[in-house]
Amino acid sequence: MFPACKYTLQARQCLCSLKVLQREHLPSLICATRWSSSSSTTPRITSHYTVYPRDKDPRWEGVNMERFADEADVVIVGAGPAGLSAAIRLKQLAGEQGKELRVCVVEKASQIGAHTLSGACIEPSALQELFPDWKERGAPLHTPVTEDKFGILTEKYRIPVPILPGLPMNNHGNYIVRLGHLVSWLGEQAEELGVELYPGYAAAEVLFHEDGSVKGIATNDVGISKDGSPKDTFERGMELHAKVTIFGEGCHGHLAKQLYKHFNLRQHCEPQTYAIGLKEVWVIDEKKWKPGRVEHTVGWPLDRHSYGGSFLYHLNEGEPLVALGFVVGLDYQNPYMNPFREFQRWKHHPTVLPTLEGGKRIAYGARALNEGGFQSLPKLTFPGGMLVGCSPGFMNVPKIKGTHSAMKSGMMAAETVFSKLTNENLQSETKGLCVPEYEENLKNSWVWKELYSVRNIRPSCHGLFGVYGGMVYTGIFYWILRGKEPWTLKHKGLDSAQLKPAKDCMPIEYPKPDGKISFDLLSSVALSGTNHEHDQPPHLTLKNDNIPVNNNLAIYDGPEQRFCPAGVYEYVPKETGDGMRLQINAQNCVHCKTCDIKDPSQNINWVVPEGGGGPAYNGM
């Protein structure tokens, strides 16, 4: 893991210059302005400047808004598998050809890997391409898969399903990993190659040239009070300009959402569809520990029309650890569904409970997953930038794997960018370079072929027989025909549009947690290490503060208080006693983005908080 203050010399000089410049120009009247206008007649939920612009706020008059700017050849947003693979590959190519190339990576987590969460059982193919000597370098892949099990759960029983060679769920040759540790290791390799890493700095804004091409990014401002006014410690973020900016923010990225609209990147694809994945790590009785065992199930406690399932992986990391989790497709219809409580209920199944009895839970987290696959891939390039990894959505849903394809997309982006940057005869119509060759090369790679071959498996679960119909479809059209059927099925549409009104659905009665196998939400969030500066504007912003009560609560019985896996949203009585109001506990947020995706009013907009905030996962 990297400490938040660990940077290359050039990056440290850049940040020091930023602080000196801003202190010299920080007006002495900020405090007076803030306090003179801090009283508000009606407290509001949203105070973020993306909803209430600062140029119209008298409390910001006279505040110096100048930003320090620095320039690199390539700026990468997000230090995940895709972003770090792109950075590493760029520096590898530069070293091989004796070229000078400045590559900067900004990451909102305080440490590299601290916001990474995945199952994870990974295919090592992309890692093998990036570092053929990864074993000698000490990559943390300690657990090769030795046993593969799949089953359908009923309330009391497990029906085994054979995993035939060639089926997506076959994990022969794969490794069970703690993905956060692998990402941390990739960060170390990147730094050794000369990549500049900026952990703890969230990319908050896309910058554009006058010709409309992407110029780079700006990191978030710090020192803003919860009411949206400047503190006396206010500092502007820094600008990082680049010839090409690579966006690898992960699923449902804050900046990617803006780019989709700005460049109309989703014009020719279906809407993305998602799932929420919840995960725990346990230390179990050593007698029950089977290092290398991989178990997956579908069925109970979900009905056949709710897509989802479970995983249980036995790690081999020096102590008897298991990683277990539950995935629920966010196209579910019943607003009373609570994915967290479905997960807790699943652990009490007669075939799961024995593994956990006598054990101790040591970690918890959650994140959203892209499930749209091939049909939902947007245009990947635009003037000045490109999308890599889980940001556009390269996850192979039937395999429940996306790390290998995310890494490969980052590597291919790097190769095409490097070729462009080192072309002595380069001519560009825009200041920010456009690299359409990246998408063309990706379409000729194994990533595209893999996603195309499984394109119909997820949407085949929308039929009369639900998930079980999808399993039959997989057996016939994937195992036999390898996805060569001459049709492409469609998804149902936006996940946010799938909820039925509460009056048309049955409330779901969940058992109370026992504190041994199943747990309450707040004690779970405590295990994620989540922390945010309390006195800052909530980064869960609302376009309209009235919609949650008037629409979400009135029609859907407030589903955000159930689909959020961190207890961020609560409906509480008004102080006046005349009705309810929405309370946002932003400090609990684990950055999963589920609220932004599933909100039936599409009124919630997740934006980045101050850099360094969020979960502090250790090898999740």
Coordinates of C-alpha atoms in Angstrom, one line a residue:
M1 CA 0.0 0.0 0.0
F2 CA 1.1 3.6 -0.6
P3 CA 0.9 6.3 2.1
A4 CA -1.2 9.2 0.9
C5 CA 1.9 11.5 1.0
K6 CA 4.1 9.3 -1.2
Y7 CA 4.7 10.9 -4.6
T8 CA 7.5 11.3 -7.1
L9 CA 9.7 14.4 -6.7
Q10 CA 8.1 16.1 -9.6
A11 CA 4.6 15.5 -8.2
R12 CA 5.6 16.8 -4.8
Q13 CA 7.0 20.0 -6.3
C14 CA 3.8 20.5 -8.2
L15 CA 1.6 20.1 -5.1
C16 CA 3.9 22.4 -3.1
S17 CA 3.7 25.1 -5.7
L18 CA -0.1 24.8 -5.7
K19 CA -0.3 25.4 -2.0
V20 CA 2.1 28.3 -2.0
L21 CA 0.3 30.0 -4.9
Q22 CA -3.1 29.6 -3.2
R23 CA -2.0 30.8 0.2
E24 CA -0.5 33.9 -1.3
H25 CA -3.7 34.8 -3.1
L26 CA -6.3 33.6 -0.5
P27 CA -8.2 36.7 0.4
S28 CA -8.4 37.6 4.1
L29 CA -12.1 38.3 3.8
I30 CA -13.2 34.7 3.3
C31 CA -14.0 34.3 7.0
A32 CA -16.0 37.5 7.1
T33 CA -17.9 36.6 4.0
R34 CA -18.6 33.1 5.1
W35 CA -19.9 34.0 8.6
S36 CA -21.9 37.0 7.4
S37 CA -23.9 34.8 5.0
S38 CA -23.9 31.4 6.8
S39 CA -27.4 31.7 8.3
S40 CA -30.1 30.2 6.2
T41 CA -33.8 30.4 6.8
T42 CA -34.5 26.9 5.4
P43 CA -31.8 24.2 5.7
R44 CA -31.6 22.3 2.4
I45 CA -30.3 18.8 1.7
T46 CA -28.0 19.7 -1.2
S47 CA -25.4 22.5 -0.9
H48 CA -22.9 21.3 -3.5
Y49 CA -21.6 23.8 -6.1
T50 CA -22.6 21.5 -9.0
V51 CA -26.3 22.2 -8.1
Y52 CA -25.9 25.7 -6.6
P53 CA -23.1 27.5 -8.6
R54 CA -20.7 29.5 -6.6
D55 CA -20.7 32.5 -9.0
K56 CA -24.2 33.2 -7.9
D57 CA -23.5 32.7 -4.1
P58 CA -22.5 36.0 -2.3
R59 CA -20.5 34.0 0.2
W60 CA -17.9 33.3 -2.6
E61 CA -17.5 36.9 -3.6
G62 CA -13.8 37.9 -3.6
V63 CA -12.5 34.4 -3.2
N64 CA -9.6 33.7 -5.5
M65 CA -10.6 30.9 -7.8
E66 CA -7.3 30.6 -9.7
R67 CA -5.9 27.1 -10.1
F68 CA -2.4 25.9 -10.5
A69 CA -1.9 24.1 -13.7
D70 CA 0.6 21.4 -14.7
E71 CA 1.1 19.5 -17.9
A72 CA 1.8 15.9 -18.7
D73 CA 1.8 13.8 -21.9
V74 CA -0.9 11.5 -20.6
V75 CA -3.2 11.9 -17.6
I76 CA -5.0 8.8 -16.3
V77 CA -8.1 9.1 -14.0
G78 CA -8.4 6.1 -11.7
A79 CA -5.6 3.8 -10.3
G80 CA -7.5 0.6 -10.8
P81 CA -6.5 -2.4 -12.9
A82 CA -7.2 -0.6 -16.2
G83 CA -5.7 2.7 -15.3
L84 CA -2.5 1.3 -13.8
S85 CA -2.1 -1.2 -16.7
A86 CA -2.3 1.7 -19.1
A87 CA 0.3 3.7 -17.2
I88 CA 2.6 0.7 -16.9
R89 CA 2.4 -0.1 -20.6
L90 CA 3.0 3.5 -21.6
K91 CA 6.2 3.6 -19.5
Q92 CA 7.3 0.1 -20.7
L93 CA 7.0 1.3 -24.3
A94 CA 8.8 4.6 -23.6
G95 CA 11.6 2.7 -22.0
E96 CA 11.9 0.2 -24.9
Q97 CA 12.2 3.0 -27.4
G98 CA 14.2 5.5 -25.4
K99 CA 11.4 8.1 -25.3
E100 CA 10.6 10.6 -22.5
L101 CA 7.0 10.4 -21.5
R102 CA 5.3 12.0 -18.5
V103 CA 2.4 9.9 -17.2
C104 CA 0.3 11.0 -14.2
V105 CA -2.4 9.0 -12.4
V106 CA -4.9 10.6 -10.1
E107 CA -6.8 8.4 -7.6
K108 CA -9.5 9.5 -5.2
A109 CA -8.6 6.8 -2.5
S110 CA -6.0 7.8 0.1
Q111 CA -4.0 4.7 -0.8
I112 CA -3.7 2.8 -4.0
G113 CA -6.1 -0.1 -3.8
A114 CA -8.1 1.2 -0.9
H115 CA -11.3 1.7 -3.0
T116 CA -10.9 -1.6 -4.9
L117 CA -13.4 -4.3 -4.3
S118 CA -14.1 -7.5 -6.2
G119 CA -14.7 -11.2 -5.6
A120 CA -12.2 -11.9 -7.0
C121 CA -11.4 -14.9 -9.1
I122 CA -9.4 -13.6 -12.1
E123 CA -8.0 -14.9 -15.3
P124 CA -4.3 -14.1 -15.4
S125 CA -4.1 -13.7 -19.2
A126 CA -3.7 -9.9 -19.3
L127 CA -1.3 -9.9 -16.4
Q128 CA 0.8 -12.5 -18.2
E129 CA 0.9 -10.1 -21.2
L130 CA 1.8 -7.1 -19.1
F131 CA 4.4 -8.9 -16.9
P132 CA 5.5 -12.3 -18.3
D133 CA 7.6 -12.6 -15.1
W134 CA 4.8 -11.7 -12.7
K135 CA 5.6 -14.7 -10.5
E136 CA 9.2 -13.7 -10.1
R137 CA 8.1 -10.1 -9.4
G138 CA 6.0 -11.3 -6.5
A139 CA 2.5 -10.5 -7.8
P140 CA 0.0 -11.5 -5.0
L141 CA -1.7 -14.4 -6.8
H142 CA -1.3 -17.0 -4.1
T143 CA -4.4 -19.2 -4.7
P144 CA -4.8 -21.1 -7.9
V145 CA -8.3 -22.6 -8.3
T146 CA -8.3 -26.3 -7.3
E147 CA -12.0 -27.0 -7.1
D148 CA -15.0 -25.6 -8.9
K149 CA -18.6 -26.0 -7.6
F150 CA -21.9 -24.6 -8.9
G151 CA -25.4 -25.1 -7.6
I152 CA -29.0 -24.0 -7.5
L153 CA -30.3 -23.2 -4.0
T154 CA -33.8 -23.9 -2.8
E155 CA -34.7 -22.7 0.7
K156 CA -33.3 -25.8 2.3
Y157 CA -31.3 -27.7 -0.3
R158 CA -28.6 -27.3 -2.9
I159 CA -29.0 -28.8 -6.4
P160 CA -25.5 -29.4 -7.9
V161 CA -25.0 -28.3 -11.5
P162 CA -22.0 -29.8 -13.4
I163 CA -19.5 -27.3 -14.8
L164 CA -18.5 -28.6 -18.1
P165 CA -15.4 -27.6 -19.9
G166 CA -16.1 -24.5 -22.0
L167 CA -18.9 -23.1 -19.9
P168 CA -18.3 -19.5 -18.7
M169 CA -18.2 -20.5 -15.0
N170 CA -15.3 -22.9 -15.5
N171 CA -12.4 -21.5 -13.5
H172 CA -9.6 -24.0 -14.4
G173 CA -6.3 -22.0 -14.6
N174 CA -7.7 -19.0 -12.7
Y175 CA -6.6 -17.5 -9.4
I176 CA -8.5 -16.3 -6.3
V177 CA -7.1 -13.0 -5.3
R178 CA -7.7 -10.0 -3.0
L179 CA -7.9 -7.5 -5.8
G180 CA -6.9 -4.5 -3.7
H181 CA -3.6 -6.1 -3.0
L182 CA -3.0 -6.8 -6.7
V183 CA -3.9 -3.2 -7.5
S184 CA -1.5 -2.0 -4.8
W185 CA 1.2 -4.2 -6.3
L186 CA 0.5 -2.8 -9.8
G187 CA 0.9 0.7 -8.3
E188 CA 4.4 -0.3 -7.0
Q189 CA 5.4 -1.6 -10.5
A190 CA 4.1 1.6 -12.0
E191 CA 6.1 3.8 -9.6
E192 CA 9.2 1.9 -10.3
L193 CA 8.8 2.6 -14.0
G194 CA 8.5 6.4 -13.3
V195 CA 4.7 6.8 -13.3
E196 CA 3.6 9.7 -11.1
L197 CA 0.9 8.6 -8.7
Y198 CA -1.4 11.0 -6.9
P199 CA -3.5 9.1 -4.4
G200 CA -5.9 11.2 -2.3
Y201 CA -6.7 13.5 -5.2
A202 CA -10.1 13.1 -6.8
A203 CA -10.7 14.2 -10.4
A204 CA -13.7 16.4 -10.1
E205 CA -14.0 18.2 -13.4
V206 CA -13.2 17.6 -17.1
L207 CA -11.4 20.5 -18.8
F208 CA -11.9 21.4 -22.4
H209 CA -10.0 23.3 -25.1
E210 CA -11.8 26.0 -27.0
D211 CA -12.2 23.6 -29.9
G212 CA -14.2 21.3 -27.6
S213 CA -11.6 18.6 -27.2
V214 CA -10.6 17.3 -23.7
K215 CA -7.8 19.3 -22.2
G216 CA -7.4 17.3 -19.0
I217 CA -8.9 17.3 -15.5
A218 CA -9.1 19.3 -12.4
T219 CA -8.9 17.8 -8.9
N220 CA -11.5 18.7 -6.3
D221 CA -11.4 21.8 -4.2
V222 CA -10.9 21.4 -0.4
G223 CA -11.9 23.4 2.5
I224 CA -15.7 23.9 1.9
S225 CA -18.2 23.8 4.7
K226 CA -21.2 21.6 4.7
D227 CA -23.5 24.5 3.9
G228 CA -21.4 25.2 0.7
S229 CA -19.5 28.2 2.0
P230 CA -15.7 28.5 1.9
K231 CA -13.7 27.7 5.1
D232 CA -10.6 29.7 5.9
T233 CA -8.6 26.7 4.8
F234 CA -10.2 26.7 1.3
E235 CA -7.8 25.6 -1.5
R236 CA -8.6 25.2 -5.2
G237 CA -7.8 22.0 -6.9
M238 CA -5.0 21.7 -9.4
E239 CA -5.4 21.3 -13.2
L240 CA -3.6 18.5 -15.0
H241 CA -3.4 19.1 -18.7
A242 CA -2.5 16.4 -21.2
K243 CA -2.3 15.5 -24.9
V244 CA -4.5 12.5 -24.1
T245 CA -6.6 11.8 -20.9
I246 CA -7.5 8.2 -20.2
F247 CA -10.6 7.7 -18.0
G248 CA -10.6 4.6 -15.9
E249 CA -12.8 5.6 -13.0
G250 CA -14.5 2.2 -12.6
C251 CA -18.2 1.4 -12.8
H252 CA -20.5 4.5 -13.4
G253 CA -17.7 7.0 -13.1
H254 CA -18.5 10.6 -12.2
L255 CA -16.6 12.1 -15.1
A256 CA -17.6 9.4 -17.6
K257 CA -21.3 10.3 -17.1
Q258 CA -20.5 13.8 -18.2
L259 CA -18.5 12.6 -21.2
Y260 CA -21.3 10.4 -22.3
K261 CA -23.6 13.4 -22.6
H262 CA -21.0 15.9 -23.9
F263 CA -19.9 13.7 -26.8
N264 CA -23.1 11.7 -27.1
L265 CA -21.1 8.5 -26.7
R266 CA -24.1 6.3 -25.9
Q267 CA -26.0 7.2 -29.1
H268 CA -25.6 3.8 -30.7
C269 CA -25.7 1.4 -27.8
E270 CA -28.3 0.2 -25.2
P271 CA -28.4 1.7 -21.8
Q272 CA -26.0 0.2 -19.3
T273 CA -27.5 -2.2 -16.8
Y274 CA -25.9 -2.9 -13.4
A275 CA -25.8 -5.1 -10.3
I276 CA -24.8 -4.4 -6.8
G277 CA -22.2 -6.8 -5.3
L278 CA -21.8 -7.1 -1.5
K279 CA -18.8 -8.8 0.0
E280 CA -17.4 -10.0 3.3
V281 CA -14.1 -11.6 4.4
W282 CA -14.1 -14.1 7.2
V283 CA -11.6 -16.0 9.2
I284 CA -13.0 -19.5 9.6
D285 CA -12.2 -22.7 11.4
E286 CA -9.1 -24.2 9.8
K287 CA -10.8 -27.6 9.6
K288 CA -13.4 -26.2 7.2
W289 CA -10.8 -24.4 5.1
K290 CA -10.3 -25.7 1.5
P291 CA -7.7 -23.4 -0.2
G292 CA -8.5 -23.0 -3.9
R293 CA -12.2 -23.9 -3.7
V294 CA -14.6 -21.8 -5.7
E295 CA -18.3 -22.0 -5.1
H296 CA -21.1 -20.2 -6.9
T297 CA -24.9 -20.4 -6.6
V298 CA -28.1 -19.0 -8.0
G299 CA -31.6 -19.2 -6.7
W300 CA -32.7 -18.8 -3.0
P301 CA -33.2 -16.3 -1.5
L302 CA -34.0 -14.5 -4.8
D303 CA -36.9 -15.5 -7.0
R304 CA -36.4 -16.6 -10.6
H305 CA -37.1 -13.1 -12.0
S306 CA -34.4 -11.4 -9.9
Y307 CA -31.0 -11.9 -11.4
G308 CA -28.2 -12.6 -9.0
G309 CA -26.3 -15.2 -7.1
S310 CA -23.5 -15.9 -4.6
F311 CA -19.8 -16.6 -4.4
L312 CA -17.7 -18.3 -1.7
Y313 CA -13.9 -18.4 -2.3
H314 CA -11.3 -20.1 -0.1
L315 CA -8.1 -18.1 -0.1
N316 CA -4.6 -19.4 0.6
E317 CA -2.9 -16.4 2.3
G318 CA -1.4 -17.9 5.4
E319 CA -4.6 -18.0 7.5
P320 CA -8.0 -19.7 6.9
L321 CA -9.7 -16.9 5.0
V322 CA -12.8 -17.0 2.8
A323 CA -14.2 -14.3 0.7
L324 CA -18.0 -14.5 0.2
G325 CA -20.5 -12.2 -1.4
F326 CA -23.9 -11.8 -3.0
V327 CA -24.8 -10.0 -6.3
V328 CA -28.2 -8.6 -7.1
G329 CA -29.1 -7.3 -10.5
L330 CA -30.3 -3.7 -10.2
D331 CA -33.2 -4.3 -12.7
Y332 CA -35.2 -5.9 -9.9
Q333 CA -38.8 -4.7 -9.6
N334 CA -39.9 -4.9 -6.0
P335 CA -39.1 -1.6 -4.1
Y336 CA -39.1 -3.5 -0.8
M337 CA -36.0 -5.6 -2.0
N338 CA -33.0 -5.0 0.3
P339 CA -29.8 -6.4 -1.3
F340 CA -27.9 -6.2 2.0
R341 CA -30.5 -8.1 3.9
E342 CA -30.8 -10.7 1.1
F343 CA -27.0 -11.3 1.5
Q344 CA -27.3 -11.7 5.3
R345 CA -30.2 -14.1 4.8
W346 CA -28.3 -16.2 2.3
K347 CA -25.5 -16.9 4.8
H348 CA -28.0 -18.9 6.9
H349 CA -28.7 -21.4 4.1
P350 CA -28.0 -24.9 5.4
T351 CA -25.2 -25.4 2.9
V352 CA -23.5 -22.1 3.7
L353 CA -23.9 -21.8 7.4
P354 CA -21.6 -24.7 8.4
T355 CA -18.6 -23.0 6.7
L356 CA -19.1 -19.8 8.7
E357 CA -20.1 -21.2 12.1
G358 CA -17.4 -20.5 14.7
G359 CA -15.7 -18.0 12.3
K360 CA -15.2 -14.2 12.5
R361 CA -16.1 -11.5 10.0
I362 CA -13.2 -9.1 9.5
A363 CA -14.2 -7.0 6.4
Y364 CA -17.3 -5.7 4.5
G365 CA -17.9 -3.6 1.4
A366 CA -20.0 -3.1 -1.7
R367 CA -19.8 -1.8 -5.2
A368 CA -21.8 -1.6 -8.4
L369 CA -21.0 -3.8 -11.4
N370 CA -21.6 -3.3 -15.1
E371 CA -23.8 -6.0 -16.5
G372 CA -24.8 -4.6 -19.9
G373 CA -21.9 -6.3 -21.8
F374 CA -21.5 -6.0 -25.5
Q375 CA -24.9 -4.3 -26.2
S376 CA -24.1 -1.5 -23.8
L377 CA -20.6 -0.5 -24.8
P378 CA -20.4 3.2 -25.6
K379 CA -18.2 4.9 -28.2
L380 CA -14.8 4.6 -26.5
T381 CA -12.8 7.5 -28.0
F382 CA -13.4 11.3 -28.4
P383 CA -11.2 14.3 -29.1
G384 CA -8.6 14.4 -26.3
G385 CA -9.6 11.2 -24.4
M386 CA -10.7 7.6 -24.2
L387 CA -12.5 5.2 -21.8
V388 CA -11.0 2.0 -20.4
G389 CA -11.9 -0.8 -18.0
C390 CA -15.2 -0.9 -16.0
S391 CA -16.0 2.7 -16.8
P392 CA -17.4 1.7 -20.3
G393 CA -18.1 -1.8 -19.0
F394 CA -15.9 -4.7 -20.2
M395 CA -17.1 -7.2 -17.6
N396 CA -17.9 -10.7 -18.8
V397 CA -21.2 -11.2 -16.8
P398 CA -21.5 -15.0 -17.1
K399 CA -17.9 -15.5 -16.0
I400 CA -18.4 -12.8 -13.3
K401 CA -15.0 -11.5 -14.4
G402 CA -13.8 -8.1 -15.6
T403 CA -10.3 -7.6 -14.3
H404 CA -8.6 -9.3 -17.2
S405 CA -10.5 -7.4 -19.9
A406 CA -10.2 -4.1 -18.0
M407 CA -6.4 -4.6 -17.9
K408 CA -6.2 -5.5 -21.5
S409 CA -8.3 -2.4 -22.5
G410 CA -5.8 -0.2 -20.6
M411 CA -2.9 -1.9 -22.3
M412 CA -4.4 -1.4 -25.7
A413 CA -5.2 2.2 -25.0
A414 CA -1.6 2.8 -24.0
E415 CA -0.2 1.1 -27.1
T416 CA -2.4 3.3 -29.5
V417 CA -1.7 6.5 -27.5
F418 CA 2.0 5.8 -27.5
S419 CA 2.0 5.2 -31.3
K420 CA 0.2 8.5 -31.7
L421 CA 2.4 10.6 -29.4
T422 CA 5.6 9.3 -31.0
N423 CA 4.5 9.8 -34.6
E424 CA 6.8 12.5 -36.0
N425 CA 4.3 13.2 -38.8
L426 CA 1.3 13.5 -36.4
Q427 CA -1.4 15.9 -37.5
S428 CA -4.4 16.5 -35.3
E429 CA -7.6 18.4 -36.1
T430 CA -8.0 19.2 -32.4
K431 CA -5.7 20.3 -29.6
G432 CA -6.6 17.2 -27.6
L433 CA -5.5 14.2 -29.6
C434 CA -8.2 11.8 -30.9
V435 CA -7.2 8.2 -31.0
P436 CA -9.9 6.2 -32.9
E437 CA -7.4 3.4 -33.5
Y438 CA -7.9 2.3 -29.9
E439 CA -11.5 1.3 -30.5
E440 CA -10.6 -0.3 -33.8
N441 CA -7.8 -2.3 -32.3
L442 CA -10.0 -3.4 -29.4
K443 CA -12.7 -4.7 -31.8
N444 CA -10.0 -7.0 -33.3
S445 CA -8.9 -8.3 -29.9
W446 CA -9.9 -11.2 -27.7
V447 CA -11.8 -8.8 -25.4
W448 CA -14.4 -7.9 -28.1
K449 CA -14.7 -11.5 -29.2
E450 CA -15.2 -12.7 -25.7
L451 CA -17.9 -10.1 -24.9
Y452 CA -19.7 -10.8 -28.2
S453 CA -19.8 -14.5 -27.6
V454 CA -21.7 -14.1 -24.2
R455 CA -23.8 -11.1 -25.3
N456 CA -27.1 -12.9 -25.0
I457 CA -26.7 -14.7 -21.7
R458 CA -27.7 -11.9 -19.4
P459 CA -30.7 -10.7 -21.4
S460 CA -31.9 -14.3 -21.9
C461 CA -32.8 -14.2 -18.1
H462 CA -35.6 -11.8 -18.8
G463 CA -38.0 -14.5 -20.1
L464 CA -40.8 -16.4 -18.5
F465 CA -38.4 -18.8 -16.7
G466 CA -36.0 -16.0 -15.5
V467 CA -32.6 -17.1 -14.4
Y468 CA -33.3 -20.7 -15.1
G469 CA -34.3 -19.9 -18.7
G470 CA -31.0 -18.1 -19.0
M471 CA -29.1 -21.2 -17.8
V472 CA -30.8 -23.3 -20.4
Y473 CA -30.1 -20.7 -23.1
T474 CA -26.4 -20.8 -22.0
G475 CA -26.2 -24.5 -22.3
I476 CA -27.7 -24.6 -25.8
F477 CA -26.4 -21.4 -27.5
Y478 CA -23.2 -20.8 -25.7
W479 CA -21.8 -24.2 -24.9
I480 CA -22.8 -25.7 -28.3
L481 CA -22.7 -22.7 -30.7
R482 CA -20.2 -20.5 -28.8
G483 CA -22.4 -17.4 -29.1
K484 CA -22.6 -17.6 -32.9
E485 CA -26.4 -17.3 -33.0
P486 CA -27.4 -14.7 -35.6
W487 CA -29.4 -12.5 -33.2
T488 CA -28.7 -10.2 -30.3
L489 CA -31.1 -9.9 -27.5
K490 CA -32.0 -6.6 -25.8
H491 CA -31.9 -5.6 -22.2
K492 CA -35.1 -4.3 -20.4
G493 CA -33.9 -0.6 -20.3
L494 CA -32.6 1.6 -17.5
D495 CA -32.5 -0.1 -14.1
S496 CA -34.0 3.0 -12.6
A497 CA -37.2 2.5 -14.7
Q498 CA -37.8 -1.1 -13.5
L499 CA -39.3 -0.5 -10.0
K500 CA -43.1 -1.1 -9.6
P501 CA -45.1 1.2 -7.2
A502 CA -45.0 -0.1 -3.6
K503 CA -48.8 -0.6 -3.7
D504 CA -48.4 -3.3 -6.3
C505 CA -45.7 -5.2 -4.4
M506 CA -45.6 -7.3 -1.3
P507 CA -43.3 -6.1 1.5
I508 CA -40.5 -8.5 2.3
E509 CA -40.1 -9.7 5.8
Y510 CA -36.4 -10.2 6.7
P511 CA -35.2 -12.1 9.7
K512 CA -33.4 -10.1 12.4
P513 CA -29.6 -10.5 12.3
D514 CA -28.2 -12.8 15.0
G515 CA -24.8 -11.0 15.4
K516 CA -22.9 -14.2 14.7
I517 CA -23.6 -15.1 11.1
S518 CA -25.8 -12.1 10.0
F519 CA -25.3 -8.5 11.0
D520 CA -26.9 -5.1 11.0
L521 CA -25.9 -2.5 8.4
L522 CA -24.1 0.0 10.6
S523 CA -21.8 -2.5 12.2
S524 CA -21.0 -3.8 8.7
V525 CA -20.2 -0.3 7.4
A526 CA -17.8 0.1 10.3
L527 CA -15.7 -2.8 9.0
S528 CA -15.3 -1.0 5.6
G529 CA -13.1 1.7 7.3
T530 CA -15.3 4.3 5.6
N531 CA -14.6 7.9 6.6
H532 CA -15.3 11.4 5.1
E533 CA -14.6 14.9 6.4
H534 CA -17.9 15.6 8.0
D535 CA -17.9 19.3 7.4
Q536 CA -18.1 19.3 3.6
P537 CA -21.1 19.5 1.2
P538 CA -22.8 16.1 0.8
H539 CA -21.4 14.5 -2.4
L540 CA -24.8 12.7 -2.8
T541 CA -26.4 15.6 -4.5
L542 CA -30.1 16.0 -5.4
K543 CA -31.3 17.9 -8.4
N544 CA -34.4 18.7 -6.5
D545 CA -34.6 18.4 -2.7
N546 CA -38.4 17.9 -2.8
I547 CA -38.5 14.8 -5.1
P548 CA -37.4 12.2 -2.5
V549 CA -40.5 12.7 -0.4
N550 CA -42.9 13.7 -3.1
N551 CA -42.1 10.9 -5.5
N552 CA -39.7 8.2 -4.1
L553 CA -41.4 8.0 -0.7
A554 CA -44.9 8.5 -1.9
I555 CA -44.8 6.0 -4.7
Y556 CA -42.0 3.6 -4.0
D557 CA -41.9 3.8 -0.1
G558 CA -38.4 5.2 -0.2
P559 CA -36.4 2.5 -1.9
E560 CA -33.0 4.4 -1.5
Q561 CA -33.1 3.5 2.2
R562 CA -33.0 -0.2 1.2
F563 CA -30.9 -0.4 -2.0
C564 CA -28.0 1.6 -0.4
P565 CA -25.6 -0.8 1.2
A566 CA -24.2 1.7 3.7
G567 CA -27.2 3.4 5.4
V568 CA -26.6 6.7 3.7
Y569 CA -30.3 7.5 3.1
E570 CA -32.9 7.7 5.9
Y571 CA -36.5 9.0 6.0
V572 CA -37.0 10.6 9.4
P573 CA -39.8 12.7 10.9
K574 CA -39.6 16.4 10.4
E575 CA -38.8 18.5 13.4
T576 CA -42.1 20.2 13.0
G577 CA -43.9 16.9 13.2
D578 CA -45.8 17.3 9.9
G579 CA -44.4 14.6 7.7
M580 CA -41.1 13.1 6.7
R581 CA -37.9 14.3 5.3
L582 CA -34.9 12.7 3.7
Q583 CA -31.7 12.6 5.7
I584 CA -28.4 11.9 3.8
N585 CA -25.6 10.4 6.0
A586 CA -22.9 11.1 3.4
Q587 CA -20.1 10.1 5.7
N588 CA -21.3 6.5 5.4
C589 CA -20.9 6.3 1.6
V590 CA -18.8 3.4 0.3
H591 CA -18.7 4.9 -3.2
C592 CA -20.7 2.1 -4.8
K593 CA -22.8 4.5 -7.0
T594 CA -25.9 2.3 -6.6
C595 CA -28.1 5.3 -5.6
D596 CA -27.2 7.2 -8.7
I597 CA -28.1 4.1 -10.8
K598 CA -31.3 2.8 -9.2
D599 CA -33.0 6.0 -8.0
P600 CA -36.4 5.8 -9.8
S601 CA -36.6 9.6 -10.1
Q602 CA -33.0 9.9 -11.4
N603 CA -32.7 12.8 -9.0
I604 CA -29.5 11.6 -7.2
N605 CA -26.2 12.6 -8.8
W606 CA -23.1 11.1 -7.1
V607 CA -20.1 13.4 -7.3
V608 CA -16.6 13.0 -5.8
P609 CA -16.1 14.1 -2.2
E610 CA -12.8 15.5 -1.0
G611 CA -10.0 13.3 -2.1
G612 CA -9.0 10.6 0.4
G613 CA -12.6 10.1 1.7
G614 CA -14.5 6.9 1.3
P615 CA -13.8 3.3 2.3
A616 CA -10.4 2.1 3.4
Y617 CA -10.5 -1.5 2.1
N618 CA -7.6 -3.8 2.9
G619 CA -7.4 -6.3 0.1
M620 CA -11.0 -6.4 -0.9

